[in-house]
mmCIF file of C-alpha atoms in Angstrom:
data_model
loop_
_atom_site.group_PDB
_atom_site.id
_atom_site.type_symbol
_atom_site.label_atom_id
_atom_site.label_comp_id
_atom_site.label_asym_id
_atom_site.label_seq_id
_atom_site.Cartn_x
_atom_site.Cartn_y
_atom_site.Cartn_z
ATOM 1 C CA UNK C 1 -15.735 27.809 17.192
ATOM 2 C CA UNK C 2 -14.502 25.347 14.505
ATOM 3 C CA UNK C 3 -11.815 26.182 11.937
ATOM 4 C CA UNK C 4 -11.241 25.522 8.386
ATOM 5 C CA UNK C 5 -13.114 22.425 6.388
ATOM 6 C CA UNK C 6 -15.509 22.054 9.008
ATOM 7 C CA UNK C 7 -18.062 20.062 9.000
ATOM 8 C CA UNK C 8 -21.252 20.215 11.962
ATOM 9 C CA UNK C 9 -24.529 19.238 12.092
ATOM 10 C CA UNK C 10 -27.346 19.713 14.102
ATOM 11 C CA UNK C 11 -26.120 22.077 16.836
ATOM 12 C CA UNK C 12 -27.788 24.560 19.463
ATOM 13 C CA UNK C 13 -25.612 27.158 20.334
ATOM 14 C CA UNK C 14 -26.825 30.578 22.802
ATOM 15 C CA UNK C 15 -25.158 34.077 23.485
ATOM 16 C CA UNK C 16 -21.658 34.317 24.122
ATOM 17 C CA UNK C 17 -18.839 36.704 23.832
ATOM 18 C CA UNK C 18 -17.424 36.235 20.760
ATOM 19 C CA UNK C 19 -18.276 39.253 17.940
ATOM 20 C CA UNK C 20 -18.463 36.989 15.935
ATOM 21 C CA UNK C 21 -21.574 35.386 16.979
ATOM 22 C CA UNK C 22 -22.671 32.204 19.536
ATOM 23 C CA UNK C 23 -21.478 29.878 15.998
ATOM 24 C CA UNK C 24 -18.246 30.321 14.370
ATOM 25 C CA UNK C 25 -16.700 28.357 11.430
ATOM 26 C CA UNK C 26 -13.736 28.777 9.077
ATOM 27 C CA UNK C 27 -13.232 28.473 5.315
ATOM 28 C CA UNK C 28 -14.504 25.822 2.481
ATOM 29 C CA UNK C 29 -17.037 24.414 5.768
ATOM 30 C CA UNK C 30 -20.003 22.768 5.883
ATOM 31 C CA UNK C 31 -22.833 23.247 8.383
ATOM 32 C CA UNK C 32 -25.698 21.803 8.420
ATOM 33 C CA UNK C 33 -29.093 22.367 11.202
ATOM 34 C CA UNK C 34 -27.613 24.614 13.483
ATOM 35 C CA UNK C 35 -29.763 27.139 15.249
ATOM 36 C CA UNK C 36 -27.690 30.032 16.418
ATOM 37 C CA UNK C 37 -29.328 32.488 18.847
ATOM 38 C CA UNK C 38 -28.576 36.077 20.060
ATOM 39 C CA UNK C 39 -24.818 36.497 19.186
ATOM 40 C CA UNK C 40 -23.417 39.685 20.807
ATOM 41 C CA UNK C 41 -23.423 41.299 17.485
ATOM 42 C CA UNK C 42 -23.596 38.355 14.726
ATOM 43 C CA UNK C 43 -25.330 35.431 15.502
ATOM 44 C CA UNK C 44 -23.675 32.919 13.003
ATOM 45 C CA UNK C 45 -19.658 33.413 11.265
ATOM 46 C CA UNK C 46 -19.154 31.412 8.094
ATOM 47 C CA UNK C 47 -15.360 32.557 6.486
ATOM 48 C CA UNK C 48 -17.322 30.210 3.625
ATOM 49 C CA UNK C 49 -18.546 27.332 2.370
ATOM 50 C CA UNK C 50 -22.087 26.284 2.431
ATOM 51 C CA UNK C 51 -24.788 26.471 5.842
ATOM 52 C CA UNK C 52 -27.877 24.531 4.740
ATOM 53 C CA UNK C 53 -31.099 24.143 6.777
ATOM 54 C CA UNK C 54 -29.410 26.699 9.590
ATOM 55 C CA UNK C 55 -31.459 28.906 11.798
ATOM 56 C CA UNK C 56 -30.933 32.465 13.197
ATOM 57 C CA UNK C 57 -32.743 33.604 16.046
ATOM 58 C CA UNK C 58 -32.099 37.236 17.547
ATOM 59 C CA UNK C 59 -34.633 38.037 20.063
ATOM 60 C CA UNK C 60 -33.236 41.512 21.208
ATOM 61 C CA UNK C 61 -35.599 44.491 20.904
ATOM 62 C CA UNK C 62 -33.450 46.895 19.258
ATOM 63 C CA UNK C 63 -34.655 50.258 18.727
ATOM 64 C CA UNK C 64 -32.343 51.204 15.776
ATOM 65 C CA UNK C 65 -30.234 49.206 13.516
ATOM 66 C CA UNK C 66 -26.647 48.482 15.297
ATOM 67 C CA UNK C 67 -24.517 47.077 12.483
ATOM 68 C CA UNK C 68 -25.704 43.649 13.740
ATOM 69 C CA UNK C 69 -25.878 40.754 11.175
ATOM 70 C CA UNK C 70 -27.485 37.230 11.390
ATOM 71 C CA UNK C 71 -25.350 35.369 9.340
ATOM 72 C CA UNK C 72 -22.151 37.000 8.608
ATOM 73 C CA UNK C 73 -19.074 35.727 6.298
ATOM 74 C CA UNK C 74 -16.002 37.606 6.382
ATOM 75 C CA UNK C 75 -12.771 37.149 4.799
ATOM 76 C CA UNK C 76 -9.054 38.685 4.589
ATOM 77 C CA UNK C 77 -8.210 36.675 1.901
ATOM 78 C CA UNK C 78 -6.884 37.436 -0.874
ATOM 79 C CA UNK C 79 -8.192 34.476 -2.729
ATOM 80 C CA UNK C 80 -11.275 35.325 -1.828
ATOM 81 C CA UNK C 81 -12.524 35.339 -5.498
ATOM 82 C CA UNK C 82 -11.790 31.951 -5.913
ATOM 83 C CA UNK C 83 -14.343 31.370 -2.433
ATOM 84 C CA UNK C 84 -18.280 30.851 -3.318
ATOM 85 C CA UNK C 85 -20.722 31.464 -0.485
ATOM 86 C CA UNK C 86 -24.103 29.558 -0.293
ATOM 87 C CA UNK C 87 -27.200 29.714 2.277
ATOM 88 C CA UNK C 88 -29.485 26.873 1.321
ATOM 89 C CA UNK C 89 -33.224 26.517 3.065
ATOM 90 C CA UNK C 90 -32.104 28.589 5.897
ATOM 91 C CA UNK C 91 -33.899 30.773 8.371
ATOM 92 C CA UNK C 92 -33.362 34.776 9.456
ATOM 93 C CA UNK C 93 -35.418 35.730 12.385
ATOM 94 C CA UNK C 94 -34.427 39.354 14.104
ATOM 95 C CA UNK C 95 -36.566 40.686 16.914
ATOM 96 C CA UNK C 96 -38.589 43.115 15.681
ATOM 97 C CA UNK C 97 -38.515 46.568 17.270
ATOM 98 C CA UNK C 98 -41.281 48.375 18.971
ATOM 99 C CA UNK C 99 -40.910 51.672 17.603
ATOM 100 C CA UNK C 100 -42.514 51.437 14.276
ATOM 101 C CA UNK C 101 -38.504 53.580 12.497
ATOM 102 C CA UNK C 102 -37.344 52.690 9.694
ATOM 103 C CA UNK C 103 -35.090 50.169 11.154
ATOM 104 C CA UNK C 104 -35.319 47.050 12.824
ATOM 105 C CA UNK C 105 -31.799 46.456 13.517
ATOM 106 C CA UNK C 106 -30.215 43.716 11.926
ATOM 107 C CA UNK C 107 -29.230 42.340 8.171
ATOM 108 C CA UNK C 108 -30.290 38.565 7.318
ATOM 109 C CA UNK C 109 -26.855 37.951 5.897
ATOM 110 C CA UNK C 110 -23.981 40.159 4.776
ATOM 111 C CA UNK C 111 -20.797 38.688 3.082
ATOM 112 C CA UNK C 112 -17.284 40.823 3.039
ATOM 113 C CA UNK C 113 -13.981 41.239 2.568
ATOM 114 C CA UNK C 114 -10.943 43.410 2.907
ATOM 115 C CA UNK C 115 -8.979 41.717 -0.110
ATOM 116 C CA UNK C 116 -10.658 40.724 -2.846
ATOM 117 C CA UNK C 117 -14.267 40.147 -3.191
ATOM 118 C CA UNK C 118 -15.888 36.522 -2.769
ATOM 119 C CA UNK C 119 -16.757 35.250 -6.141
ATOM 120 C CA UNK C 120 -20.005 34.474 -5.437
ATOM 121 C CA UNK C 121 -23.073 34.476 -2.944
ATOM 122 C CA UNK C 122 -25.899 32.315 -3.563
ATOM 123 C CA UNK C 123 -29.282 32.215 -1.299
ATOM 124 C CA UNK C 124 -31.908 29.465 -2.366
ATOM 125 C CA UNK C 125 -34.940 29.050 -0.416
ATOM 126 C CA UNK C 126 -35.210 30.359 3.312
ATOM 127 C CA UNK C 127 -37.200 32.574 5.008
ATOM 128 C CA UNK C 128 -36.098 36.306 6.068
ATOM 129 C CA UNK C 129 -38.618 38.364 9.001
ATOM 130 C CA UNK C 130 -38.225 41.586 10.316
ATOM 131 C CA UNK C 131 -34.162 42.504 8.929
ATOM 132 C CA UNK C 132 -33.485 45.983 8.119
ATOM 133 C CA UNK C 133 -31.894 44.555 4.865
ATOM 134 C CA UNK C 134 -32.299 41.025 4.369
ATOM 135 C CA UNK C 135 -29.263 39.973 1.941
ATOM 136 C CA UNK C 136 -26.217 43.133 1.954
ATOM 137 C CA UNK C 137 -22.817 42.008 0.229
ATOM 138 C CA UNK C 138 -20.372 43.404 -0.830
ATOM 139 C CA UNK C 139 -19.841 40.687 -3.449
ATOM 140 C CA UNK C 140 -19.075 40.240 -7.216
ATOM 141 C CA UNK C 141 -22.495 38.136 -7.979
ATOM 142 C CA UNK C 142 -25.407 37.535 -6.081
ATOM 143 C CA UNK C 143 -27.922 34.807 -6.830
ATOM 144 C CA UNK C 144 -31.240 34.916 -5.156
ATOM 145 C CA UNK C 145 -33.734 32.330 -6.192
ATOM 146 C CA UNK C 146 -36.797 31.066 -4.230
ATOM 147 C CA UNK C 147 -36.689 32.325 -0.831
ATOM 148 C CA UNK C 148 -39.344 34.079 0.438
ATOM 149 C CA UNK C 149 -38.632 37.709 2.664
ATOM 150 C CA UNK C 150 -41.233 39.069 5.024
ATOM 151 C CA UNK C 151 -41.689 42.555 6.704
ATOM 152 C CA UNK C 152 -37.864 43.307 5.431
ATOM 153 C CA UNK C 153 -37.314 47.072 4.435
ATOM 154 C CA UNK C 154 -35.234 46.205 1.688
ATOM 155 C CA UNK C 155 -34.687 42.893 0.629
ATOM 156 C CA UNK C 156 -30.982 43.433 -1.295
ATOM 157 C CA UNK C 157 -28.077 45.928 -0.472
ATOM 158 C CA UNK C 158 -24.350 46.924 -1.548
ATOM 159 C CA UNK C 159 -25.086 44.962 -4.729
ATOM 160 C CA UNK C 160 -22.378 45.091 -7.349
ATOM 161 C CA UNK C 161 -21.021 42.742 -10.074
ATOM 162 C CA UNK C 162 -24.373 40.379 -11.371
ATOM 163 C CA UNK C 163 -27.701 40.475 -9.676
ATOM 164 C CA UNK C 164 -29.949 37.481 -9.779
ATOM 165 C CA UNK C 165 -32.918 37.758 -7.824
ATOM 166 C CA UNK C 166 -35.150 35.148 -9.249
ATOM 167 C CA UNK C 167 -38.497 32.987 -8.193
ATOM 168 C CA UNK C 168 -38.819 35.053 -4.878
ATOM 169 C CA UNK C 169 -41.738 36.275 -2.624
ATOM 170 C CA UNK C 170 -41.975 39.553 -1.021
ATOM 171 C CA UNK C 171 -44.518 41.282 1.351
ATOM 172 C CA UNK C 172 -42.440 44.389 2.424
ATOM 173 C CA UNK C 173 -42.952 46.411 5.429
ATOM 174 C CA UNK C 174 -45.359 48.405 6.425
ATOM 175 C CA UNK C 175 -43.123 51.486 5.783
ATOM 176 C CA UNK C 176 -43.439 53.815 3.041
ATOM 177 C CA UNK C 177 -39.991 53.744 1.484
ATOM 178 C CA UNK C 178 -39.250 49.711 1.930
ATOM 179 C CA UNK C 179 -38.021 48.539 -1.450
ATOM 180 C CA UNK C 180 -37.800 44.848 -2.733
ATOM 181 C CA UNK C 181 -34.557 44.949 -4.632
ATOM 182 C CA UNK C 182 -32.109 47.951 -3.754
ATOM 183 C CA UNK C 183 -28.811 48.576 -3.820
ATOM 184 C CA UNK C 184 -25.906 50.961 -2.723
ATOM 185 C CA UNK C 185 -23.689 50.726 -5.689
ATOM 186 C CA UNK C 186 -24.531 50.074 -9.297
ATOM 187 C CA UNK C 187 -24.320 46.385 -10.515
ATOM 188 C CA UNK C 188 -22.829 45.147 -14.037
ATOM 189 C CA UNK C 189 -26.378 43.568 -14.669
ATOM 190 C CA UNK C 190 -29.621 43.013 -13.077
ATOM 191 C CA UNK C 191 -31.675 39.555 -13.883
ATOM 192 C CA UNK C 192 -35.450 40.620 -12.173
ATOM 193 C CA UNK C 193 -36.974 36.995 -12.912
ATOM 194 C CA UNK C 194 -40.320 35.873 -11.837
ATOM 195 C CA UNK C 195 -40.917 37.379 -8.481
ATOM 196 C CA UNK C 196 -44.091 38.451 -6.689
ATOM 197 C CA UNK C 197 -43.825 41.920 -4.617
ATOM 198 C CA UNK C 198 -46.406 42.938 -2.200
ATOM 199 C CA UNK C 199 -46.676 46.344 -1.889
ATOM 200 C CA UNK C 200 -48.148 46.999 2.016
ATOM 201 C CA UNK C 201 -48.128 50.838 1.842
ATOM 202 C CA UNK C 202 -47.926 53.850 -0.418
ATOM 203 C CA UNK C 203 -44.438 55.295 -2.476
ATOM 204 C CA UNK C 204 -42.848 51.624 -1.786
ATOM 205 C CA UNK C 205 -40.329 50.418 -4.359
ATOM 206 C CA UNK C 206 -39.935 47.723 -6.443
ATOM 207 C CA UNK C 207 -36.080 48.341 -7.491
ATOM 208 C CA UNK C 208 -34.057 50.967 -6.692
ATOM 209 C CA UNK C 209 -30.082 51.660 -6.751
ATOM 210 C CA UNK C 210 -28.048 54.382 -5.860
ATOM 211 C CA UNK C 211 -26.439 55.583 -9.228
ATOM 212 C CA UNK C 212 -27.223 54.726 -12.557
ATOM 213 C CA UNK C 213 -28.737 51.101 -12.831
ATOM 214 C CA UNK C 214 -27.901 49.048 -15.858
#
């Protein structure tokens, strides 16, 4: 655990108690090469700031999805819309299940609050395998842009404010209702810029949100 205007590079860290994952770092931080593996139920706490070239390894076998997240950022602030969260070049591996259901038990990064929402989340680059959802925040804007998600059932979630999902590749899951871009709310505006989709079985989506979209 490190607190507040941290900055760490190139650090291993394994399972330990903490819910908050085997790496744990406070606001306006910097991390930079760490490869977190098999938190308890997180693998890697940012409050914010910006992880760059980080790795998240879960190797469990879960049979359905938990509530477990890769890399999580969390925040009782109320300044929190002032706070921008970025994941640059990083890596989301969960252990894929055995059981073929429609979940494979963890999200590639979620981002919340209890006060006011984080301005902003931005993901460029990175790989995502085998998440339930691979990006989920509950966020004012979201900017995706050239990352590259791979046997994900849904590649967005809980999106709200400005959606920016740009430059992107996506083979979905074998599973007939993974969807590329989804969402549980509706979002002030979508920006759909660019991206490839590969569809890998029949009545998958390409965008869907719960309520009206935009």
């Amino acid at each position: 655990h490190v607190g507040d205007h941290s900055r760490v590079y190139n650090m291993h860290t394994r399972r330990n108690g903490s819910n908050n994952g085997s790496f744990e770092c406070g606001h306006d931080s910097y991390i930079y090469g760490v490869l977190a593996e098999d938190g308890v139920k997180h693998n890697f706490f940012m409050a914010s700031g910006k992880a760059e070239n980080c790795t998240v390894w879960k190797s469990d076998n879960p049979a359905v999805f938990g509530g477990n997240s890769l890399f999580i950022s969390f925040t009782t602030s109320p300044h929190a819309d002032t706070m921008d969260l970025e994941y640059k070049d990083c890596q989301v591996i969960a252990g894929r299940n055995t059981t073929d259901q429609a979940q494979y038990g963890a999200i590639g990064i979620y981002a919340h609050s209890t006060a006011s929402k984080y301005r902003s989340l931005h993901v460029s680059g990175g790989v995502f395998a085998n998440t339930s959802v691979a990006v989920s925040a509950e966020i004012n804007d979201i900017f995706v842009d050239s990352a590259f998600f791979i046997n994900n059932f849904s590649a967005t979630a809980r999106s709200r404010g400005n959606l920016t999902f740009r430059n992107n590749r996506i083979i979905l899951a074998n599973y007939e209702s993974a969807q590329a871009v989804g969402g549980d709310n509706k979002p002030d505006s979508i920006l759909f810029s660019n991206n490839k989709v590969y569809m890998t079985a029949s009545n998958q989506k390409c965008m869907i949100f719960i309520g009206d979209a935009p």
